[in-house]
GROMACS .gro file of C-alpha atoms in nm:
model
  160
    1UNK     CA    1   6.244  -7.948   3.649
    2UNK     CA    2   6.549  -8.132   3.773
    3UNK     CA    3   6.810  -8.122   3.499
    4UNK     CA    4   7.088  -8.377   3.528
    5UNK     CA    5   7.379  -8.297   3.297
    6UNK     CA    6   7.449  -8.665   3.221
    7UNK     CA    7   7.086  -8.732   3.114
    8UNK     CA    8   7.027  -8.405   2.929
    9UNK     CA    9   7.169  -8.196   2.648
   10UNK     CA   10   7.103  -7.838   2.548
   11UNK     CA   11   6.977  -7.839   2.191
   12UNK     CA   12   6.936  -7.545   1.957
   13UNK     CA   13   6.603  -7.491   1.780
   14UNK     CA   14   6.594  -7.262   1.477
   15UNK     CA   15   6.261  -7.162   1.326
   16UNK     CA   16   6.041  -6.879   1.204
   17UNK     CA   17   5.825  -6.730   1.481
   18UNK     CA   18   5.486  -6.603   1.365
   19UNK     CA   19   5.460  -6.426   1.699
   20UNK     CA   20   5.780  -6.225   1.648
   21UNK     CA   21   5.760  -6.237   1.268
   22UNK     CA   22   6.129  -6.329   1.244
   23UNK     CA   23   6.374  -6.618   1.257
   24UNK     CA   24   6.437  -6.730   1.615
   25UNK     CA   25   6.703  -6.939   1.785
   26UNK     CA   26   6.595  -7.096   2.112
   27UNK     CA   27   6.809  -7.330   2.323
   28UNK     CA   28   6.626  -7.585   2.540
   29UNK     CA   29   6.705  -7.875   2.770
   30UNK     CA   30   6.628  -8.218   2.628
   31UNK     CA   31   6.649  -8.567   2.772
   32UNK     CA   32   6.878  -8.808   2.592
   33UNK     CA   33   6.679  -9.097   2.443
   34UNK     CA   34   6.942  -9.246   2.209
   35UNK     CA   35   7.240  -9.016   2.168
   36UNK     CA   36   7.408  -9.238   1.907
   37UNK     CA   37   7.103  -9.198   1.680
   38UNK     CA   38   7.047  -8.830   1.765
   39UNK     CA   39   6.713  -8.893   1.939
   40UNK     CA   40   6.601  -8.667   2.225
   41UNK     CA   41   6.289  -8.574   2.423
   42UNK     CA   42   6.207  -8.207   2.483
   43UNK     CA   43   6.216  -8.124   2.856
   44UNK     CA   44   6.118  -7.756   2.830
   45UNK     CA   45   5.818  -7.552   2.723
   46UNK     CA   46   5.916  -7.368   2.404
   47UNK     CA   47   5.849  -6.994   2.401
   48UNK     CA   48   5.819  -6.945   2.027
   49UNK     CA   49   5.841  -7.283   1.855
   50UNK     CA   50   5.548  -7.371   1.634
   51UNK     CA   51   5.607  -7.740   1.579
   52UNK     CA   52   5.715  -7.897   1.905
   53UNK     CA   53   5.586  -7.937   2.261
   54UNK     CA   54   5.743  -8.074   2.576
   55UNK     CA   55   5.785  -8.453   2.583
   56UNK     CA   56   5.787  -8.472   2.201
   57UNK     CA   57   6.060  -8.707   2.077
   58UNK     CA   58   6.272  -8.564   1.798
   59UNK     CA   59   6.583  -8.602   1.590
   60UNK     CA   60   6.877  -8.361   1.621
   61UNK     CA   61   7.215  -8.354   1.452
   62UNK     CA   62   7.534  -8.154   1.483
   63UNK     CA   63   7.567  -7.836   1.280
   64UNK     CA   64   7.929  -7.739   1.333
   65UNK     CA   65   7.970  -7.794   1.711
   66UNK     CA   66   7.605  -7.739   1.808
   67UNK     CA   67   7.325  -7.995   1.834
   68UNK     CA   68   7.033  -7.864   1.626
   69UNK     CA   69   6.670  -7.983   1.616
   70UNK     CA   70   6.568  -8.133   1.281
   71UNK     CA   71   6.224  -8.296   1.312
   72UNK     CA   72   5.969  -8.446   1.550
   73UNK     CA   73   5.966  -8.826   1.540
   74UNK     CA   74   5.684  -8.886   1.790
   75UNK     CA   75   5.434  -8.633   1.924
   76UNK     CA   76   5.358  -8.647   2.295
   77UNK     CA   77   5.006  -8.513   2.243
   78UNK     CA   78   5.095  -8.210   2.457
   79UNK     CA   79   5.023  -7.861   2.326
   80UNK     CA   80   5.169  -7.513   2.369
   81UNK     CA   81   4.973  -7.187   2.378
   82UNK     CA   82   5.134  -6.842   2.372
   83UNK     CA   83   4.975  -6.555   2.566
   84UNK     CA   84   5.043  -6.183   2.530
   85UNK     CA   85   4.913  -5.942   2.795
   86UNK     CA   86   4.748  -5.639   2.633
   87UNK     CA   87   4.608  -5.456   2.934
   88UNK     CA   88   4.857  -5.234   3.114
   89UNK     CA   89   4.920  -5.328   3.478
   90UNK     CA   90   4.737  -5.660   3.438
   91UNK     CA   91   4.905  -5.930   3.647
   92UNK     CA   92   4.966  -6.234   3.422
   93UNK     CA   93   4.996  -6.448   3.737
   94UNK     CA   94   4.615  -6.439   3.765
   95UNK     CA   95   4.578  -6.639   3.444
   96UNK     CA   96   4.883  -6.855   3.515
   97UNK     CA   97   4.728  -6.958   3.849
   98UNK     CA   98   4.395  -7.040   3.683
   99UNK     CA   99   4.555  -7.259   3.415
  100UNK     CA  100   4.771  -7.424   3.683
  101UNK     CA  101   4.452  -7.510   3.873
  102UNK     CA  102   4.324  -7.667   3.548
  103UNK     CA  103   4.635  -7.891   3.533
  104UNK     CA  104   4.871  -7.689   3.311
  105UNK     CA  105   5.224  -7.560   3.368
  106UNK     CA  106   5.332  -7.225   3.229
  107UNK     CA  107   5.658  -7.040   3.175
  108UNK     CA  108   5.684  -6.661   3.187
  109UNK     CA  109   5.929  -6.465   2.978
  110UNK     CA  110   5.849  -6.113   3.100
  111UNK     CA  111   5.553  -5.916   3.236
  112UNK     CA  112   5.369  -5.934   2.903
  113UNK     CA  113   5.435  -6.282   2.764
  114UNK     CA  114   5.406  -6.641   2.880
  115UNK     CA  115   5.345  -6.986   2.738
  116UNK     CA  116   5.114  -7.259   2.863
  117UNK     CA  117   5.181  -7.631   2.831
  118UNK     CA  118   4.862  -7.834   2.800
  119UNK     CA  119   4.930  -8.202   2.879
  120UNK     CA  120   4.767  -8.461   2.656
  121UNK     CA  121   4.544  -8.591   2.937
  122UNK     CA  122   4.386  -8.246   2.995
  123UNK     CA  123   4.071  -8.150   2.805
  124UNK     CA  124   4.155  -7.826   2.625
  125UNK     CA  125   3.794  -7.701   2.631
  126UNK     CA  126   3.806  -7.535   2.976
  127UNK     CA  127   4.143  -7.370   2.905
  128UNK     CA  128   4.024  -7.237   2.569
  129UNK     CA  129   3.705  -7.099   2.728
  130UNK     CA  130   3.916  -6.922   2.993
  131UNK     CA  131   4.152  -6.775   2.733
  132UNK     CA  132   3.860  -6.668   2.511
  133UNK     CA  133   3.701  -6.487   2.807
  134UNK     CA  134   4.019  -6.287   2.874
  135UNK     CA  135   4.071  -6.224   2.503
  136UNK     CA  136   3.710  -6.106   2.452
  137UNK     CA  137   3.763  -5.858   2.738
  138UNK     CA  138   4.083  -5.732   2.567
  139UNK     CA  139   4.315  -5.840   2.851
  140UNK     CA  140   4.513  -6.080   2.633
  141UNK     CA  141   4.569  -6.221   2.288
  142UNK     CA  142   4.670  -6.582   2.249
  143UNK     CA  143   4.801  -6.812   1.978
  144UNK     CA  144   4.805  -7.190   1.943
  145UNK     CA  145   5.133  -7.258   1.759
  146UNK     CA  146   5.149  -7.624   1.862
  147UNK     CA  147   4.803  -7.768   1.917
  148UNK     CA  148   4.797  -8.149   1.924
  149UNK     CA  149   4.538  -8.350   1.735
  150UNK     CA  150   4.385  -8.453   2.068
  151UNK     CA  151   4.339  -8.090   2.177
  152UNK     CA  152   4.208  -7.991   1.833
  153UNK     CA  153   3.949  -8.269   1.874
  154UNK     CA  154   3.855  -8.132   2.219
  155UNK     CA  155   3.769  -7.797   2.057
  156UNK     CA  156   3.581  -7.955   1.764
  157UNK     CA  157   3.358  -8.138   2.012
  158UNK     CA  158   3.247  -7.812   2.179
  159UNK     CA  159   3.186  -7.646   1.840
  160UNK     CA  160   2.977  -7.938   1.709
   0.00000   0.00000   0.00000
């Protein structure tokens, strides 16, 4: 991602993380859409956020001297999935490469945790099948904190 300071702002996101079971503060780069109205577009993949995905358009306002996320105005249709590695010495890059080959970016935090961004135009079915296979074999656990309506519909279709 090519961040240009004049087109982007760092914005603070405060929320409860079900994954960590605690309040979290995460700072992410966002494109300026209309600064005078406090409207921005997320230009990062959130690690813990349950209600926002990259390319979502949202409202932020100043809290003291810090820009803070308030609410999503327009969903991009993208989704975010969190993955925790359970198996010791398992290389998370194996899964990251497979989801990349399926059209998804991912962001690693450490050896045991990463997030996957599923773009709106990608059918979630093949990614979910892959994640289920690794989860059934006890290599990983995963959560879907921000699953778009489009990706929920993808899954409903395979379960119908």
